[in-house]
CSV table of C-alpha atoms in Angstrom, one decimal:
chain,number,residue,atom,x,y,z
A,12,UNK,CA,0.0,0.0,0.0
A,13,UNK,CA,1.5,3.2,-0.9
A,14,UNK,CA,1.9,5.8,1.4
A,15,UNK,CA,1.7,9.6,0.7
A,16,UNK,CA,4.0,10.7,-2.3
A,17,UNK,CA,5.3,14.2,-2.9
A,18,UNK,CA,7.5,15.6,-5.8
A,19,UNK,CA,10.0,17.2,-6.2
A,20,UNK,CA,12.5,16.0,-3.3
A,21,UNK,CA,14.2,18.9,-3.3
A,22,UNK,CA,13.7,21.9,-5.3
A,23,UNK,CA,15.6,25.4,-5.4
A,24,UNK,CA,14.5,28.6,-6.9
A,25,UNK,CA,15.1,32.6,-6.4
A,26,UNK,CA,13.3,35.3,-5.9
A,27,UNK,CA,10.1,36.5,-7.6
A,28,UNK,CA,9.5,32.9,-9.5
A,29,UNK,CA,6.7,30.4,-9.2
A,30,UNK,CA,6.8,26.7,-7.8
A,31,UNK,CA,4.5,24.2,-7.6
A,32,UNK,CA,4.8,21.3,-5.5
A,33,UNK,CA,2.4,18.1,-5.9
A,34,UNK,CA,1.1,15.1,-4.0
A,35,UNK,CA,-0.5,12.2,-3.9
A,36,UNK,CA,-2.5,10.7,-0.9
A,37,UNK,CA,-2.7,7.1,0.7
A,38,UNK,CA,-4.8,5.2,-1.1
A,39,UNK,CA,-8.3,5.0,0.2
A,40,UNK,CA,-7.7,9.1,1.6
A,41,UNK,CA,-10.0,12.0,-0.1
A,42,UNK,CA,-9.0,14.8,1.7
A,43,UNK,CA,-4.9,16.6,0.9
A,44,UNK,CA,-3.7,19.2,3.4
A,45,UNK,CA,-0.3,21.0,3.3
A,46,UNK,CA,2.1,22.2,5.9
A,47,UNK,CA,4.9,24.4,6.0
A,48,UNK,CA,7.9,24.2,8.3
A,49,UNK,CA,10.9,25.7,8.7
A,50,UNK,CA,14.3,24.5,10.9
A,51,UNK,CA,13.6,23.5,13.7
A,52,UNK,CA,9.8,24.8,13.6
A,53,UNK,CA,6.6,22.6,14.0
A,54,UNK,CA,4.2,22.4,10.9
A,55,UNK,CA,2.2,24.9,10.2
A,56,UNK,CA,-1.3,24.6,8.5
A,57,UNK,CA,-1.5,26.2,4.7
A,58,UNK,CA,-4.8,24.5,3.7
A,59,UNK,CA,-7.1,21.8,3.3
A,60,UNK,CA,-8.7,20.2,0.0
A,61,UNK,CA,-11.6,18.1,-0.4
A,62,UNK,CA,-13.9,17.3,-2.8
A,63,UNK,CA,-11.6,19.5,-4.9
A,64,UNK,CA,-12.7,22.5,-3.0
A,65,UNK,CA,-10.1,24.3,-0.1
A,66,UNK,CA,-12.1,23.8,2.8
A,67,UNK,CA,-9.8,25.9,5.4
A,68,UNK,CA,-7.0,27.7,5.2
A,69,UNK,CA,-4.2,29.1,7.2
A,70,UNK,CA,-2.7,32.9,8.2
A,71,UNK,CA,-1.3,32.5,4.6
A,72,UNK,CA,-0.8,34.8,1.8
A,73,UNK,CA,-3.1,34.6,-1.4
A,74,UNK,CA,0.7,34.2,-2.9
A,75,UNK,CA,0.1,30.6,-1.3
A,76,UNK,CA,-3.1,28.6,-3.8
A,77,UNK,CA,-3.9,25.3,-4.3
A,78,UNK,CA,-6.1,22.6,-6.2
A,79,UNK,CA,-7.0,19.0,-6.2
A,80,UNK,CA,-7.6,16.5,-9.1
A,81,UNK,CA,-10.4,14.2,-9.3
A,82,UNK,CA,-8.1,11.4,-8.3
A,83,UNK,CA,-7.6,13.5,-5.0
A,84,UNK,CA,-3.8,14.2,-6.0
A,85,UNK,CA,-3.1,18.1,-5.5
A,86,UNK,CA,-0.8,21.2,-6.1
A,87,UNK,CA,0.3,23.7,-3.7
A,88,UNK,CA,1.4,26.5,-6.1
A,89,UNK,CA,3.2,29.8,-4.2
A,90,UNK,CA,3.6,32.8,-6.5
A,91,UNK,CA,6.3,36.0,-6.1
A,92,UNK,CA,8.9,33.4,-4.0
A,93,UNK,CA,10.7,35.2,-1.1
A,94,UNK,CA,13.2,34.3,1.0
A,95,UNK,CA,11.7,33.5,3.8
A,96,UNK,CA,9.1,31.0,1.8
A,97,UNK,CA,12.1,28.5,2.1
A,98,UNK,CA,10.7,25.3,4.1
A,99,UNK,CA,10.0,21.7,4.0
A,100,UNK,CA,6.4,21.7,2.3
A,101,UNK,CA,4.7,18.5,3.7
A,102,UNK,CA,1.5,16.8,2.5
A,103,UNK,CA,-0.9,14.9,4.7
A,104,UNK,CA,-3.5,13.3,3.4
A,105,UNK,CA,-6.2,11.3,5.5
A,106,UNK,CA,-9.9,10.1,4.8
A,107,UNK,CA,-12.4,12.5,4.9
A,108,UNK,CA,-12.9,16.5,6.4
A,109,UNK,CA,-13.8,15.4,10.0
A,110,UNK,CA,-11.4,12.2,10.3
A,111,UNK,CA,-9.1,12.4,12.8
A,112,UNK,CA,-5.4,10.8,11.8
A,113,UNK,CA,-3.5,12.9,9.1
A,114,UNK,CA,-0.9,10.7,6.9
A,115,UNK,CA,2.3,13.0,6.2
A,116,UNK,CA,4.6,12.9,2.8
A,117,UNK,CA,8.3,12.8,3.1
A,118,UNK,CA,7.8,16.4,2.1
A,119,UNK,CA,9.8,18.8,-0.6
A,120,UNK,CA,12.7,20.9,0.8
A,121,UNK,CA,12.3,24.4,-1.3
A,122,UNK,CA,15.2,27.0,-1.1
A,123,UNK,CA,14.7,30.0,-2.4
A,124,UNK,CA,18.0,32.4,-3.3
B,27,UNK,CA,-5.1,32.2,21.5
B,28,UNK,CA,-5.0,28.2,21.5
B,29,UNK,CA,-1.5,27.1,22.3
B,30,UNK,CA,0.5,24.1,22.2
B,31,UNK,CA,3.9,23.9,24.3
B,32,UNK,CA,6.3,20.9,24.1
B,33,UNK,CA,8.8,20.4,26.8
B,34,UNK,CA,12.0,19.8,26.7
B,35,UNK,CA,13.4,21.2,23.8
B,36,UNK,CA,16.2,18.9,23.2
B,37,UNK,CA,16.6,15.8,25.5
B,38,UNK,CA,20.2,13.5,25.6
B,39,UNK,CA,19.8,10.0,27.0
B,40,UNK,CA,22.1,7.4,27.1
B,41,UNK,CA,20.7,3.7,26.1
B,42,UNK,CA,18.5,2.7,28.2
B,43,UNK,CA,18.0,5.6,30.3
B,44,UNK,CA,13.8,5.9,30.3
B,45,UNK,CA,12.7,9.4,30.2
B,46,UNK,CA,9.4,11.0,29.7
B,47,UNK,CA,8.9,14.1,27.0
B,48,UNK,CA,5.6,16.5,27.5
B,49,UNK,CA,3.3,18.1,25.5
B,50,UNK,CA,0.9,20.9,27.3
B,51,UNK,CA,-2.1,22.4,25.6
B,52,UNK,CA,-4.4,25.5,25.9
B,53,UNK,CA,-7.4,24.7,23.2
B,54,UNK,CA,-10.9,25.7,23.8
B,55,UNK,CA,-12.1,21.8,23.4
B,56,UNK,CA,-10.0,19.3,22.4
B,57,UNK,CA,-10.7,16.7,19.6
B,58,UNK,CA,-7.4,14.5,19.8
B,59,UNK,CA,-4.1,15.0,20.3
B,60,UNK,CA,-1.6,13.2,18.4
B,61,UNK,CA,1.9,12.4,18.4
B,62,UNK,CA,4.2,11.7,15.6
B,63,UNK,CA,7.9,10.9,15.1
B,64,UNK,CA,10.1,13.1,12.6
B,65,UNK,CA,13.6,12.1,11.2
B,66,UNK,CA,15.8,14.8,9.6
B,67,UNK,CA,14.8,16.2,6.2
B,68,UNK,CA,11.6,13.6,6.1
B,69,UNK,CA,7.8,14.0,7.4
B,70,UNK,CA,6.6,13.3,10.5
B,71,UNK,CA,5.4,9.4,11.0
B,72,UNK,CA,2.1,8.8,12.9
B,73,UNK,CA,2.4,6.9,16.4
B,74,UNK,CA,-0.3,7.5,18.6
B,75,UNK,CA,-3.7,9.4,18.9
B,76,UNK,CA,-5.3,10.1,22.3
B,77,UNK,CA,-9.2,11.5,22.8
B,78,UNK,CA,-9.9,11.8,26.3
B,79,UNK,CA,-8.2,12.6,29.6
B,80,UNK,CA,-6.8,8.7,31.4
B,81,UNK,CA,-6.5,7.3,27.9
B,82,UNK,CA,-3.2,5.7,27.4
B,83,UNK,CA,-1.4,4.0,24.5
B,84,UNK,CA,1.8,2.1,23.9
B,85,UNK,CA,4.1,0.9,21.1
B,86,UNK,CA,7.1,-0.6,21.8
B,87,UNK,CA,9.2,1.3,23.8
B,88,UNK,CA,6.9,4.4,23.2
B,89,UNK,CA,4.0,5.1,25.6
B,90,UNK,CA,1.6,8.0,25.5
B,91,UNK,CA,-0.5,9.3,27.8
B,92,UNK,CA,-3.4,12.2,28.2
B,93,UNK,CA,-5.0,14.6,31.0
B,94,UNK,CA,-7.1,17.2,30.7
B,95,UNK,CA,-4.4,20.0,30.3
B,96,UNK,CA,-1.3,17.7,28.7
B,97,UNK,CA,0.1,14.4,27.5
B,98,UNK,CA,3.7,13.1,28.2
B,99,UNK,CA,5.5,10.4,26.0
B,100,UNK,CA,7.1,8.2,27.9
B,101,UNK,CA,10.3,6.4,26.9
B,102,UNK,CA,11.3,3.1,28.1
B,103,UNK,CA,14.9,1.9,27.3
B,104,UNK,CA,15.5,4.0,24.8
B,105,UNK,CA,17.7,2.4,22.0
B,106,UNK,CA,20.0,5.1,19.1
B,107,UNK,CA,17.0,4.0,16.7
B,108,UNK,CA,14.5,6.3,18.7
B,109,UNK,CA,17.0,9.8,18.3
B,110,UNK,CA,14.3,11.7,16.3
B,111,UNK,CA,12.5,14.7,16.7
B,112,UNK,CA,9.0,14.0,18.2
B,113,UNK,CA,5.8,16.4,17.8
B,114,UNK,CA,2.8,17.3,19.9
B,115,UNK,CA,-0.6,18.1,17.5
B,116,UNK,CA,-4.0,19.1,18.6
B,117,UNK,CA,-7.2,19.4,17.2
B,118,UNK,CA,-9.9,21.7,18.9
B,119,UNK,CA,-13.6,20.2,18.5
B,120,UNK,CA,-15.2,20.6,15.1
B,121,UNK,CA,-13.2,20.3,12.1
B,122,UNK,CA,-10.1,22.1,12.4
B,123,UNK,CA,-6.6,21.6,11.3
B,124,UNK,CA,-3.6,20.5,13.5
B,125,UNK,CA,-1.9,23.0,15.4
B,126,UNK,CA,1.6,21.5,16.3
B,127,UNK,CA,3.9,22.2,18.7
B,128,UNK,CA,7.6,23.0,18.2
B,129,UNK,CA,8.8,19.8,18.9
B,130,UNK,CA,11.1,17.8,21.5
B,131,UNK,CA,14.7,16.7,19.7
B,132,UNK,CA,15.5,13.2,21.6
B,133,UNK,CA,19.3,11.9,21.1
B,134,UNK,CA,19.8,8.8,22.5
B,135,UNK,CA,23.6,8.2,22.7
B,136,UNK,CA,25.3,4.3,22.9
């Protein structure tokens, strides 16, 4: 059974580009939320997709959007990159809004010069 | 402002030396608390989640436990394997994300 995916590993860009990140749940999970954290920082909630809808979102920038596919995968896209954007970006995906147990990604290191 | 405080911030045991790491919370109604296990550089792996206040639950050498205002992970003959970084999550009731806490960085040294 395969586990939450995310791509790319590792990803480096500079200042003022795009990125998008991607993931794709557990199998059997409908529901994709992303985390941000920095060094030596606990996660911290972006948003929340289901039924390809964001359902919640974090004290993030509209800089910060999202979207999920019919097969539940998703994108976390983040516009105008500053320096301070550079993170691990984790996925968690789990079944269902209201279920309790979230499923994390190995997560996609992003530096931005 | 809902708040989630793990304590210590690092922790250096030597094999076999049990210790306990704690996890205090101030949510306006708590859902579940859970506690997961991160590695450098990867995501955080799920262990336990806990619901109400004397609930306890155990996985080899890991055992967590929950009151009404915190939950402490207990470590039992600790081995170099369990050198990780563990986090603290809650959920407050209705459907709301996890709020995390910073973390407790566990070295367990040979």
């Amino acid at each position: 059974d395969a586990g939450v995916t995310q791509s790319p590993t590792h990803l480096i860009k500079t200042r003022g580009q795009q990125v998008t990140l991607r993931c794709s749940p557990k199998s059997g999970h409908d529901t994709v939320s992303w985390y941000q954290q920095a060094l030596g920082q606990g996660p911290q909630f972006i948003f929340q997709y289901y039924e390809e809808e964001e359902r919640q979102r974090g004290n993030f920038p509209d800089r910060f959007s999202g979207h999920q596919f019919p097969n539940y995968s998703s994108e976390l896209n983040v516009n105008a990159l500053l320096l301070g954007d550079s993170a691990l970006y984790l996925c968690a995906s789990s079944a269902g809004t209201i279920t309790d147990t979230q499923y994390f990604g190995p997560g996609t290191r992003l530096t931005v010069l | 402002e809902d708040q989630v405080t793990q304590s210590p911030e690092a922790l250096r045991l030597q094999e076999g030396e049990s210790s306990s790491l704690n996890c205090s919370y101030t949510v306006s109604g708590l859902r579940g608390l859970f506690w997961y296990r991160q590695d450098p550089g990867k995501g955080p792996e799920f262990l336990f989640t806990l619901y109400s206040a004397g609930e306890e639950k155990e996985k080899e050498r890991l055992k967590a436990t929950l009151t009404k205002k915190e939950s402490f992970l207990h470590i039992t003959a600790p081995k170099p394997e369990d050198s990780a970084t563990y986090l603290c999550a809650v959920r407050i009731a209705g459907n709301t994300p996890l709020v995390f806490g910073k973390g407790t960085r566990l070295s367990v040294i040979a």
